[in-house]
Amino acid sequence: MAEKIVLIDGHSILNRAFFGLPDLTNAEGLHTNAIYGFLNIMLKILEEEKPEYLTVAFDVHAPTFRHEMYADYKGTRKPMAEELRQQVPVMKEVLTAMGIRIIEKAGLEADDLLGTIAGRCEASGMEVSVISGDRDLLQLATEHTKIRIPKTKRGGTQIEDYYAADVKEKYGVTPHEFIDMKSLMGDTSDNIPGVPSIGEKTAAKIIAEYHSIENAYEHVDELKPPRASRALKEHWDMAVMSKTLATICVDADIDYDIEGARLGNIFTEQAYPLFQRLQFKNLLGRFEVEGPKNEVEDHFRIISSRAEAETVFERARKAERVGAAILKNTADVPPLFASQAKAGGAALCFGEEEIYCICAGEELAAKEILEKLGQTAAGAGCFAIFGLKEAMASFTPGRQDNCFDGIIAAYLLNPLKSDYTFEDVAREQLSLLLDEKQEDEARACYEAYCAWKSQPILADKLEEAGMLRLFEEIEMPLVFTLFDMERNGVKVEAAELKDYGDRLAVQIEKLEQEIYQESGEVFNINSPKQLGVILFEKMGLKGGKKTKTGYSTAADVLEKLAPDYPFVAKILEYRQLAKLKSTYADGLAVFIGEDGRIHGKFNQTITATGRISSTEPNLQNIPVRMELGRLIRKVFVPEEGYVFVDADYSQIELRVLAHCSGDRQLIEAYREEKDIHRITASQVFHTPFDQVTDLQRRNAKAVNFGIVYGISSFGLSQDLSITRKEAAQYIEQYFKTYPGIKVFLDNAVAQAKEKGYVTTLFGRRRPVPELSSSNFAQRSFGERVAMNSPIQGTAADIMKIAMIGVERQMKERGMRSRLVLQVHDELLVEAWEPEVEEVRKILKNEMEHAASLEVPLEVDMHTGMSWYEAK
DNA sequence: ATAATCACG
DNA sequence: ACGTACGTGATTATC
C-alpha cells in the first residue's frame, strides 16, 4: 500500500468551521468555534484515512504576489471577522502543540503550497488527500490526488470527494481545464473577475469544446452563443488575467521535508492544557493523561439510601427551582434498545452545589423514586427538565403549570436544528462542554444541573424574543396534550388491514406480469434507474434527463406520457398500489400494539414553522385524495361504545392570510361566507359570480394556494401547466384585486431581510438565513419561506390553541371522550357515545374561537364509525 | 447514508 | 443567466 498524506487548507477549513458552528467562547472570552470545528473535521478525516503524514497550510496575511499584481481589478476582499481573526494564531498554537506540521510562506498562498506539496508527494508515489472548502483546488485532482470538500448540511458534515474523473463527471472538464473554465466564468468568492456575461454553463461548454481559453480565442469567431464570442474578444485581457489568478502554482520554491510531517500521537501532553483552556471538554477524553474534573462534577452526589433520598426530595420540594433528569437503567438492556430502557432512578439539582442522583437499589425501588419525583415536582416553584413528554413515560409531574422543558425552549429559540439535546443547550447557553464518556449517574447529574442552570437563561431569551407567552401558554400545555394523544393511540382493525393488503397484493402481481410482458423483460419496477432505462432507452420514449443520476420517472413526467402509452399508465398504477401496500397496509400493521391500537408519536420540535409532525408511524399522511387509498381509513375505528368525531378547519391558511394582510376585499369575501375560490375567480377574471367557469375557478384556487406557498410565476405555471407569462398575468391580476396581500407579502420579505426572521401572529419566530445567500435560488427560496412561514405558522399556532382548549374542556367535564389524531387542520376525537353532542359543541367552539380574527374561522364536522366515514 | 418517489396538509 | 412552488415522513434502491 502506498503511503498517504493529508493536506489541509488551513484558512479555508477554519472559515468553514467558523460559519458552520454557533458562537462558542471559553472562560476568557476567547472565541473558539472555528478551532473546535476545524479539529472535528480534521479528526474525522484522520480517523477515516489513517494517513502517515499530515500538513496544514496557511496563507501569510500580507498581500500576496498574485493579488498585488492585479490589485486594481480585485474587489475589496472582506476583512476577516474579528471573532475569526483572533482564532488563527491559537489554531496554529494548537496544531503545533499536537505535533502537526504547519507550513506558510510569505508571498505564497496556501493553494500554491498545497499544490506544490501535493505534486511532490504524488511524484514520490504517495496517495494525497487535499482538504479544502474551496472548489478552486479541484484543478489539483489527479488519479492519486483527491480533493475533499466538507459540506455542512442539515444534520452534520458530509465530505465530497473528487479525483480527476469526478471533476470530469461533474463539470465535464478535466481538472486542468477547470482553470480555464474558471477564467471565463470567474469566481466572486475568490475575486476572479472572469469574462462578463459568461456564466458556468457557457464556460463549461466552451472549454469542453476548445479545452483552453487560448484555443478558444483562436476560434473566437466560431464561439457560440455570439454573446460569448463578442465578450471574449472584447475582454480577452480579463480572461488572461483571470487565468493567472486562477492557476495554482505547483512548483513553488519551498523547503519541505516530508519527515517533518510524519504523524505521531497528536493528543500530546503539550496539547492537553491548551484543550483545557479552550474548554474542549469532550475532546479531553481522547488524551491518555488524566485531567482534573470540572468543578461542577465535584458536587455530584450519588445516593441509594432511603434516608438520604428522602432528605434530598424534601429539600428539592421546597426549592424555588428544581432541575431533573431520568436515570436510564441501561444495565440489563441491550444497546439496540437503549431508548426503551426503563428508568433506574432520577437526578435532581436545586443549587450550584446541590446535585444528586438517586438510584434504585436494595433500599429503593425505581417506582418509588419516580413517584417521589412527581410529588417533588409539584412543590417546586419551577420544575425544569429536558424532554418532558418522553420523561413522562417514567413519571407524572404533580403539576403542569410549573413545568419548563428546556428542549422545547431551545426549539422555539431556533426551530431550524435537526435535533435538540441537553448537551447542545449546555454548550450554547452555558458554554459548558461535556465529556463524551460519562457514567450514567454522572450524565443524569449533568442533565439535571443543566436543566436547573439553563432555565432562567432560556426563559430570559424567550422573553427577549417575545416568545415567553407562546412558550408558557401554548407549547408547554401542548406537551401534555400530545402526551395524552400518544398514550390514547387510535384503534386499527388488524384483520381488515391485512385483507386490504392481500387484495392489493393480487392486483400488484397481475400488473407486474403485464408490465414484464409488455416490456419483454423482467426488471425491478421499483428502481427508477432500471425503469428509466426501459422507458427512455429500450422503448425510446421521449422525456430526456432530469435528475443527476439519470432519467426522471416521477409521476408528473409519466403522466404526460400515459395518455399515449397504456404501458406507462400501468407503471403509474403499479406504483400507486405498491406504495399503498408497502407504506400503509404493511407499514401500519407493524405498529399495532397489543391493545389493538397504534400509538404514534407526535413531535413538537421538528418543523421550522411550528407545525406538529407525526412519526412511527406517520399518521398525518394517510391517503385520502384517491378513493383506493382512502379505503385504508376504514380500518381506523373507534372502540366499542365510541364514535369518531372529525373536525377540520375550512381554509385556515387563507383566512389567516386575510386577517394578517388586512386586505379589505379578501376579508369581505370571507364574511360573505361563499365559495372563496369562486369569488376569487369572479374578481380576478372580472366575471359575474354565477358565470365563473370551472376552469376559472380551478385557476383561482391554484393561485390561492400559490399565494400561501410564496408565489412564483414558475411554480404556478408548473402547477397549472401554463406558460410562465400567463402565470405571471394571473398573479398580477390577483395582486390588483387584493392589493393588501401584495403589501403584506412584500412586508414579510422586507422584515425577514432586516431582522433575519419572520414571526407568526403569536410571536413564533422562523429565521430565514437563506435570504443573505449569494445564491439566487437560495435567496428566492428564502423569500418564499418568508411569505409562507407566518401563514403556515399562525395556522399551526391556532390549531395548537384549539387542541389545548378541546382537551381542557373534555377533562374539566370529566368526559371519557379523547383526542386521538391531529392532521394540521383536522382533529379526530374518539367520542364516548353519550358524549357525542357535547364533543361536537366543544370541538366547534374551541376551534372556531381559538383565535379571534377579522374573518370567521369555520369548522366542518362529521361523525362516523371509521375515519373513512367521519371525514 | 442519500436520492428518488409519493403520501398528507 | 439563474432555477423553484410551502411544510412534513416512509419506503425502496443503491452507493
mmCIF file of N, CA and C in Angstrom, chain A residues 553-650:
data_model
loop_
_atom_site.group_PDB
_atom_site.id
_atom_site.type_symbol
_atom_site.label_atom_id
_atom_site.label_comp_id
_atom_site.label_asym_id
_atom_site.label_seq_id
_atom_site.Cartn_x
_atom_site.Cartn_y
_atom_site.Cartn_z
ATOM 1 N N THR A 553 -38.381 9.522 -13.512
ATOM 2 C CA THR A 553 -39.583 8.727 -13.775
ATOM 3 C C THR A 553 -40.684 9.149 -12.820
ATOM 4 N N ALA A 554 -40.587 10.371 -12.311
ATOM 5 C CA ALA A 554 -41.587 10.870 -11.357
ATOM 6 C C ALA A 554 -42.953 10.920 -12.028
ATOM 7 N N ALA A 555 -43.979 10.903 -11.170
ATOM 8 C CA ALA A 555 -45.346 10.793 -11.672
ATOM 9 C C ALA A 555 -45.688 11.873 -12.691
ATOM 10 N N ASP A 556 -45.231 13.119 -12.442
ATOM 11 C CA ASP A 556 -45.645 14.185 -13.364
ATOM 12 C C ASP A 556 -45.035 13.993 -14.751
ATOM 13 N N VAL A 557 -43.876 13.325 -14.802
ATOM 14 C CA VAL A 557 -43.275 13.028 -16.104
ATOM 15 C C VAL A 557 -44.069 11.918 -16.803
ATOM 16 N N LEU A 558 -44.337 10.864 -16.034
ATOM 17 C CA LEU A 558 -45.040 9.718 -16.610
ATOM 18 C C LEU A 558 -46.471 10.067 -17.007
ATOM 19 N N GLU A 559 -47.084 10.941 -16.230
ATOM 20 C CA GLU A 559 -48.470 11.304 -16.534
ATOM 21 C C GLU A 559 -48.606 11.949 -17.910
ATOM 22 N N LYS A 560 -47.572 12.666 -18.302
ATOM 23 C CA LYS A 560 -47.625 13.295 -19.628
ATOM 24 C C LYS A 560 -47.562 12.235 -20.736
ATOM 25 N N LEU A 561 -46.930 11.103 -20.416
ATOM 26 C CA LEU A 561 -46.779 10.045 -21.417
ATOM 27 C C LEU A 561 -47.939 9.054 -21.388
ATOM 28 N N ALA A 562 -48.593 8.963 -20.236
ATOM 29 C CA ALA A 562 -49.613 7.934 -20.041
ATOM 30 C C ALA A 562 -50.721 7.938 -21.098
ATOM 31 N N PRO A 563 -51.238 9.092 -21.497
ATOM 32 C CA PRO A 563 -52.321 9.071 -22.485
ATOM 33 C C PRO A 563 -51.917 8.376 -23.790
ATOM 34 N N ASP A 564 -50.645 8.487 -24.157
ATOM 35 C CA ASP A 564 -50.192 7.892 -25.414
ATOM 36 C C ASP A 564 -49.715 6.457 -25.256
ATOM 37 N N TYR A 565 -49.317 6.119 -24.057
ATOM 38 C CA TYR A 565 -48.763 4.775 -23.850
ATOM 39 C C TYR A 565 -49.452 4.089 -22.677
ATOM 40 N N PRO A 566 -50.370 3.180 -22.953
ATOM 41 C CA PRO A 566 -51.064 2.474 -21.860
ATOM 42 C C PRO A 566 -50.071 1.794 -20.920
ATOM 43 N N PHE A 567 -48.934 1.433 -21.477
ATOM 44 C CA PHE A 567 -47.893 0.786 -20.670
ATOM 45 C C PHE A 567 -47.458 1.686 -19.513
ATOM 46 N N VAL A 568 -47.292 2.949 -19.829
ATOM 47 C CA VAL A 568 -46.869 3.899 -18.796
ATOM 48 C C VAL A 568 -47.957 4.048 -17.738
ATOM 49 N N ALA A 569 -49.200 4.024 -18.200
ATOM 50 C CA ALA A 569 -50.309 4.123 -17.244
ATOM 51 C C ALA A 569 -50.265 2.951 -16.270
ATOM 52 N N LYS A 570 -49.869 1.782 -16.790
ATOM 53 C CA LYS A 570 -49.768 0.612 -15.912
ATOM 54 C C LYS A 570 -48.683 0.788 -14.862
ATOM 55 N N ILE A 571 -47.565 1.386 -15.295
ATOM 56 C CA ILE A 571 -46.486 1.651 -14.337
ATOM 57 C C ILE A 571 -47.000 2.553 -13.218
ATOM 58 N N LEU A 572 -47.724 3.576 -13.616
ATOM 59 C CA LEU A 572 -48.251 4.503 -12.610
ATOM 60 C C LEU A 572 -49.196 3.788 -11.648
ATOM 61 N N GLU A 573 -50.013 2.943 -12.186
ATOM 62 C CA GLU A 573 -50.947 2.214 -11.330
ATOM 63 C C GLU A 573 -50.186 1.276 -10.399
ATOM 64 N N TYR A 574 -49.183 0.617 -10.964
ATOM 65 C CA TYR A 574 -48.357 -0.278 -10.142
ATOM 66 C C TYR A 574 -47.727 0.494 -8.981
ATOM 67 N N ARG A 575 -47.169 1.636 -9.321
ATOM 68 C CA ARG A 575 -46.530 2.467 -8.292
ATOM 69 C C ARG A 575 -47.497 2.795 -7.168
ATOM 70 N N GLN A 576 -48.695 3.200 -7.586
ATOM 71 C CA GLN A 576 -49.712 3.596 -6.625
ATOM 72 C C GLN A 576 -50.031 2.442 -5.670
ATOM 73 N N LEU A 577 -50.247 1.267 -6.251
ATOM 74 C CA LEU A 577 -50.586 0.119 -5.430
ATOM 75 C C LEU A 577 -49.421 -0.310 -4.543
ATOM 76 N N ALA A 578 -48.226 -0.274 -5.116
ATOM 77 C CA ALA A 578 -47.053 -0.698 -4.353
ATOM 78 C C ALA A 578 -46.853 0.214 -3.150
ATOM 79 N N LYS A 579 -47.082 1.510 -3.372
ATOM 80 C CA LYS A 579 -46.966 2.475 -2.289
ATOM 81 C C LYS A 579 -47.979 2.164 -1.184
ATOM 82 N N LEU A 580 -49.216 1.952 -1.600
ATOM 83 C CA LEU A 580 -50.262 1.674 -0.617
ATOM 84 C C LEU A 580 -49.930 0.427 0.193
ATOM 85 N N LYS A 581 -49.433 -0.589 -0.504
ATOM 86 C CA LYS A 581 -49.146 -1.827 0.215
ATOM 87 C C LYS A 581 -47.964 -1.654 1.167
ATOM 88 N N SER A 582 -46.855 -1.164 0.640
ATOM 89 C CA SER A 582 -45.650 -1.139 1.479
ATOM 90 C C SER A 582 -45.768 -0.133 2.620
ATOM 91 N N THR A 583 -46.178 1.086 2.289
ATOM 92 C CA THR A 583 -46.178 2.112 3.333
ATOM 93 C C THR A 583 -47.370 1.993 4.272
ATOM 94 N N TYR A 584 -48.525 1.685 3.708
ATOM 95 C CA TYR A 584 -49.720 1.725 4.549
ATOM 96 C C TYR A 584 -50.186 0.352 5.012
ATOM 97 N N ALA A 585 -50.497 -0.551 4.081
ATOM 98 C CA ALA A 585 -51.005 -1.857 4.520
ATOM 99 C C ALA A 585 -49.968 -2.563 5.404
ATOM 100 N N ASP A 586 -48.777 -2.779 4.854
ATOM 101 C CA ASP A 586 -47.749 -3.490 5.635
ATOM 102 C C ASP A 586 -47.128 -2.583 6.687
ATOM 103 N N GLY A 587 -46.922 -1.319 6.293
ATOM 104 C CA GLY A 587 -46.225 -0.388 7.178
ATOM 105 C C GLY A 587 -46.970 -0.115 8.465
ATOM 106 N N LEU A 588 -48.270 0.066 8.386
ATOM 107 C CA LEU A 588 -49.034 0.370 9.600
ATOM 108 C C LEU A 588 -49.157 -0.849 10.503
ATOM 109 N N ALA A 589 -49.269 -2.023 9.868
ATOM 110 C CA ALA A 589 -49.531 -3.239 10.643
ATOM 111 C C ALA A 589 -48.512 -3.447 11.760
ATOM 112 N N VAL A 590 -47.251 -3.152 11.481
ATOM 113 C CA VAL A 590 -46.221 -3.429 12.483
ATOM 114 C C VAL A 590 -46.327 -2.515 13.705
ATOM 115 N N PHE A 591 -47.135 -1.478 13.603
ATOM 116 C CA PHE A 591 -47.244 -0.555 14.736
ATOM 117 C C PHE A 591 -48.458 -0.842 15.629
ATOM 118 N N ILE A 592 -49.263 -1.823 15.218
ATOM 119 C CA ILE A 592 -50.431 -2.125 16.045
ATOM 120 C C ILE A 592 -49.963 -2.815 17.323
ATOM 121 N N GLY A 593 -50.295 -2.210 18.436
ATOM 122 C CA GLY A 593 -49.835 -2.735 19.721
ATOM 123 C C GLY A 593 -50.712 -3.854 20.234
ATOM 124 N N GLU A 594 -50.359 -4.363 21.405
ATOM 125 C CA GLU A 594 -51.132 -5.463 21.989
ATOM 126 C C GLU A 594 -52.544 -5.041 22.319
ATOM 127 N N ASP A 595 -52.730 -3.758 22.517
ATOM 128 C CA ASP A 595 -54.069 -3.257 22.830
ATOM 129 C C ASP A 595 -54.896 -2.994 21.569
ATOM 130 N N GLY A 596 -54.351 -3.395 20.409
ATOM 131 C CA GLY A 596 -55.084 -3.197 19.157
ATOM 132 C C GLY A 596 -55.056 -1.773 18.661
ATOM 133 N N ARG A 597 -54.198 -0.969 19.260
ATOM 134 C CA ARG A 597 -54.151 0.446 18.862
ATOM 135 C C ARG A 597 -52.751 0.836 18.400
ATOM 136 N N ILE A 598 -52.706 1.860 17.556
ATOM 137 C CA ILE A 598 -51.418 2.416 17.138
ATOM 138 C C ILE A 598 -51.125 3.644 17.986
ATOM 139 N N HIS A 599 -49.979 3.602 18.650
ATOM 140 C CA HIS A 599 -49.574 4.747 19.467
ATOM 141 C C HIS A 599 -48.437 5.471 18.755
ATOM 142 N N GLY A 600 -48.791 6.265 17.765
ATOM 143 C CA GLY A 600 -47.771 7.009 17.018
ATOM 144 C C GLY A 600 -47.214 8.136 17.866
ATOM 145 N N LYS A 601 -46.118 8.704 17.385
ATOM 146 C CA LYS A 601 -45.534 9.843 18.104
ATOM 147 C C LYS A 601 -45.955 11.147 17.440
ATOM 148 N N PHE A 602 -46.240 12.128 18.260
ATOM 149 C CA PHE A 602 -46.476 13.477 17.745
ATOM 150 C C PHE A 602 -45.335 14.357 18.206
ATOM 151 N N ASN A 603 -44.548 14.832 17.254
ATOM 152 C CA ASN A 603 -43.315 15.542 17.603
ATOM 153 C C ASN A 603 -43.521 17.052 17.589
ATOM 154 N N GLN A 604 -42.953 17.686 18.602
ATOM 155 C CA GLN A 604 -43.198 19.115 18.783
ATOM 156 C C GLN A 604 -41.996 19.967 18.372
ATOM 157 N N THR A 605 -40.888 19.347 18.050
ATOM 158 C CA THR A 605 -39.680 20.157 17.806
ATOM 159 C C THR A 605 -39.044 19.836 16.455
ATOM 160 N N ILE A 606 -39.860 19.469 15.490
ATOM 161 C CA ILE A 606 -39.303 19.093 14.191
ATOM 162 C C ILE A 606 -39.411 20.213 13.154
ATOM 163 N N THR A 607 -40.597 20.778 13.025
ATOM 164 C CA THR A 607 -40.830 21.661 11.878
ATOM 165 C C THR A 607 -40.311 23.073 12.107
ATOM 166 N N ALA A 608 -39.941 23.710 11.009
ATOM 167 C CA ALA A 608 -39.421 25.070 11.074
ATOM 168 C C ALA A 608 -40.530 26.087 11.303
ATOM 169 N N THR A 609 -41.770 25.684 11.006
ATOM 170 C CA THR A 609 -42.871 26.646 11.042
ATOM 171 C C THR A 609 -43.708 26.580 12.311
ATOM 172 N N GLY A 610 -43.562 25.510 13.079
ATOM 173 C CA GLY A 610 -44.358 25.375 14.288
ATOM 174 C C GLY A 610 -45.417 24.293 14.199
ATOM 175 N N ARG A 611 -45.505 23.668 13.026
ATOM 176 C CA ARG A 611 -46.435 22.560 12.923
ATOM 177 C C ARG A 611 -45.965 21.390 13.764
ATOM 178 N N ILE A 612 -46.903 20.461 14.027
ATOM 179 C CA ILE A 612 -46.554 19.216 14.701
ATOM 180 C C ILE A 612 -46.197 18.221 13.603
ATOM 181 N N SER A 613 -45.317 17.287 13.898
ATOM 182 C CA SER A 613 -45.062 16.238 12.923
ATOM 183 C C SER A 613 -45.400 14.889 13.550
ATOM 184 N N SER A 614 -45.587 13.892 12.717
ATOM 185 C CA SER A 614 -46.037 12.590 13.184
ATOM 186 C C SER A 614 -45.108 11.505 12.657
ATOM 187 N N THR A 615 -44.669 10.623 13.551
ATOM 188 C CA THR A 615 -43.767 9.534 13.136
ATOM 189 C C THR A 615 -44.128 8.232 13.853
ATOM 190 N N GLU A 616 -43.563 7.180 13.305
ATOM 191 C CA GLU A 616 -43.630 5.839 13.909
ATOM 192 C C GLU A 616 -45.033 5.422 14.305
ATOM 193 N N PRO A 617 -45.980 5.346 13.434
ATOM 194 C CA PRO A 617 -45.874 5.721 12.019
ATOM 195 C C PRO A 617 -46.340 7.161 11.821
ATOM 196 N N ASN A 618 -46.199 7.622 10.593
ATOM 197 C CA ASN A 618 -46.733 8.935 10.246
ATOM 198 C C ASN A 618 -48.245 8.786 10.050
ATOM 199 N N LEU A 619 -48.982 9.379 10.945
ATOM 200 C CA LEU A 619 -50.451 9.290 10.842
ATOM 201 C C LEU A 619 -51.021 10.548 10.193
ATOM 202 N N GLN A 620 -50.142 11.406 9.734
ATOM 203 C CA GLN A 620 -50.606 12.641 9.097
ATOM 204 C C GLN A 620 -50.575 12.548 7.573
ATOM 205 N N ASN A 621 -50.171 11.410 7.053
ATOM 206 C CA ASN A 621 -50.234 11.283 5.585
ATOM 207 C C ASN A 621 -50.958 10.014 5.130
ATOM 208 N N ILE A 622 -51.984 9.663 5.872
ATOM 209 C CA ILE A 622 -52.824 8.537 5.475
ATOM 210 C C ILE A 622 -53.644 8.972 4.254
ATOM 211 N N PRO A 623 -53.641 8.147 3.195
ATOM 212 C CA PRO A 623 -54.271 8.559 1.934
ATOM 213 C C PRO A 623 -55.712 9.043 2.082
ATOM 214 N N VAL A 624 -56.075 9.985 1.249
ATOM 215 C CA VAL A 624 -57.446 10.494 1.256
ATOM 216 C C VAL A 624 -57.879 10.968 -0.124
ATOM 217 N N ARG A 625 -56.902 11.394 -0.928
ATOM 218 C CA ARG A 625 -57.285 12.043 -2.190
ATOM 219 C C ARG A 625 -57.831 11.048 -3.211
ATOM 220 N N MET A 626 -57.242 9.867 -3.264
ATOM 221 C CA MET A 626 -57.712 8.842 -4.213
ATOM 222 C C MET A 626 -58.562 7.826 -3.448
ATOM 223 N N GLU A 627 -59.635 7.403 -4.062
ATOM 224 C CA GLU A 627 -60.565 6.511 -3.377
ATOM 225 C C GLU A 627 -59.892 5.214 -2.895
ATOM 226 N N LEU A 628 -59.081 4.621 -3.759
ATOM 227 C CA LEU A 628 -58.447 3.350 -3.396
ATOM 228 C C LEU A 628 -57.615 3.494 -2.124
ATOM 229 N N GLY A 629 -56.894 4.580 -2.037
ATOM 230 C CA GLY A 629 -56.090 4.821 -0.848
ATOM 231 C C GLY A 629 -56.961 5.180 0.337
ATOM 232 N N ARG A 630 -57.957 5.962 0.051
ATOM 233 C CA ARG A 630 -58.860 6.439 1.098
ATOM 234 C C ARG A 630 -59.499 5.279 1.873
ATOM 235 N N LEU A 631 -59.662 4.162 1.180
ATOM 236 C CA LEU A 631 -60.283 2.997 1.810
ATOM 237 C C LEU A 631 -59.549 2.555 3.073
ATOM 238 N N ILE A 632 -58.225 2.849 3.130
ATOM 239 C CA ILE A 632 -57.446 2.468 4.311
ATOM 240 C C ILE A 632 -58.068 3.037 5.571
ATOM 241 N N ARG A 633 -58.692 4.178 5.422
ATOM 242 C CA ARG A 633 -59.242 4.838 6.607
ATOM 243 C C ARG A 633 -60.365 4.035 7.241
ATOM 244 N N LYS A 634 -60.875 3.030 6.515
ATOM 245 C CA LYS A 634 -61.922 2.195 7.102
ATOM 246 C C LYS A 634 -61.396 1.339 8.248
ATOM 247 N N VAL A 635 -60.073 1.129 8.286
ATOM 248 C CA VAL A 635 -59.554 0.291 9.378
ATOM 249 C C VAL A 635 -59.252 1.109 10.635
ATOM 250 N N PHE A 636 -59.329 2.429 10.537
ATOM 251 C CA PHE A 636 -59.192 3.267 11.738
ATOM 252 C C PHE A 636 -60.589 3.415 12.341
ATOM 253 N N VAL A 637 -60.770 2.815 13.488
ATOM 254 C CA VAL A 637 -62.119 2.769 14.058
ATOM 255 C C VAL A 637 -62.123 3.157 15.533
ATOM 256 N N PRO A 638 -63.290 3.591 16.030
ATOM 257 C CA PRO A 638 -63.404 3.852 17.465
ATOM 258 C C PRO A 638 -63.647 2.549 18.207
ATOM 259 N N GLU A 639 -63.325 2.596 19.480
ATOM 260 C CA GLU A 639 -63.552 1.432 20.326
ATOM 261 C C GLU A 639 -65.056 1.228 20.511
ATOM 262 N N GLU A 640 -65.441 0.047 20.900
ATOM 263 C CA GLU A 640 -66.829 -0.282 21.235
ATOM 264 C C GLU A 640 -67.416 0.791 22.156
ATOM 265 N N GLY A 641 -68.578 1.277 21.799
ATOM 266 C CA GLY A 641 -69.230 2.278 22.660
ATOM 267 C C GLY A 641 -68.826 3.699 22.335
ATOM 268 N N TYR A 642 -67.945 3.828 21.344
ATOM 269 C CA TYR A 642 -67.461 5.155 20.960
ATOM 270 C C TYR A 642 -67.760 5.412 19.478
ATOM 271 N N VAL A 643 -67.729 6.663 19.087
ATOM 272 C CA VAL A 643 -67.793 7.020 17.663
ATOM 273 C C VAL A 643 -66.712 8.069 17.376
ATOM 274 N N PHE A 644 -66.368 8.192 16.127
ATOM 275 C CA PHE A 644 -65.394 9.218 15.753
ATOM 276 C C PHE A 644 -66.106 10.531 15.461
ATOM 277 N N VAL A 645 -65.542 11.597 15.948
ATOM 278 C CA VAL A 645 -65.969 12.928 15.516
ATOM 279 C C VAL A 645 -64.743 13.600 14.903
ATOM 280 N N ASP A 646 -64.864 13.969 13.649
ATOM 281 C CA ASP A 646 -63.733 14.577 12.946
ATOM 282 C C ASP A 646 -64.076 16.032 12.645
ATOM 283 N N ALA A 647 -63.176 16.915 12.998
ATOM 284 C CA ALA A 647 -63.417 18.343 12.746
ATOM 285 C C ALA A 647 -62.241 18.934 12.009
ATOM 286 N N ASP A 648 -62.508 19.642 10.930
ATOM 287 C CA ASP A 648 -61.385 20.281 10.252
ATOM 288 C C ASP A 648 -61.701 21.732 9.899
ATOM 289 N N TYR A 649 -60.653 22.542 9.977
ATOM 290 C CA TYR A 649 -60.785 23.952 9.636
ATOM 291 C C TYR A 649 -60.971 24.079 8.128
ATOM 292 N N SER A 650 -61.844 24.986 7.740
ATOM 293 C CA SER A 650 -62.021 25.240 6.322
ATOM 294 C C SER A 650 -61.065 26.360 5.909
#
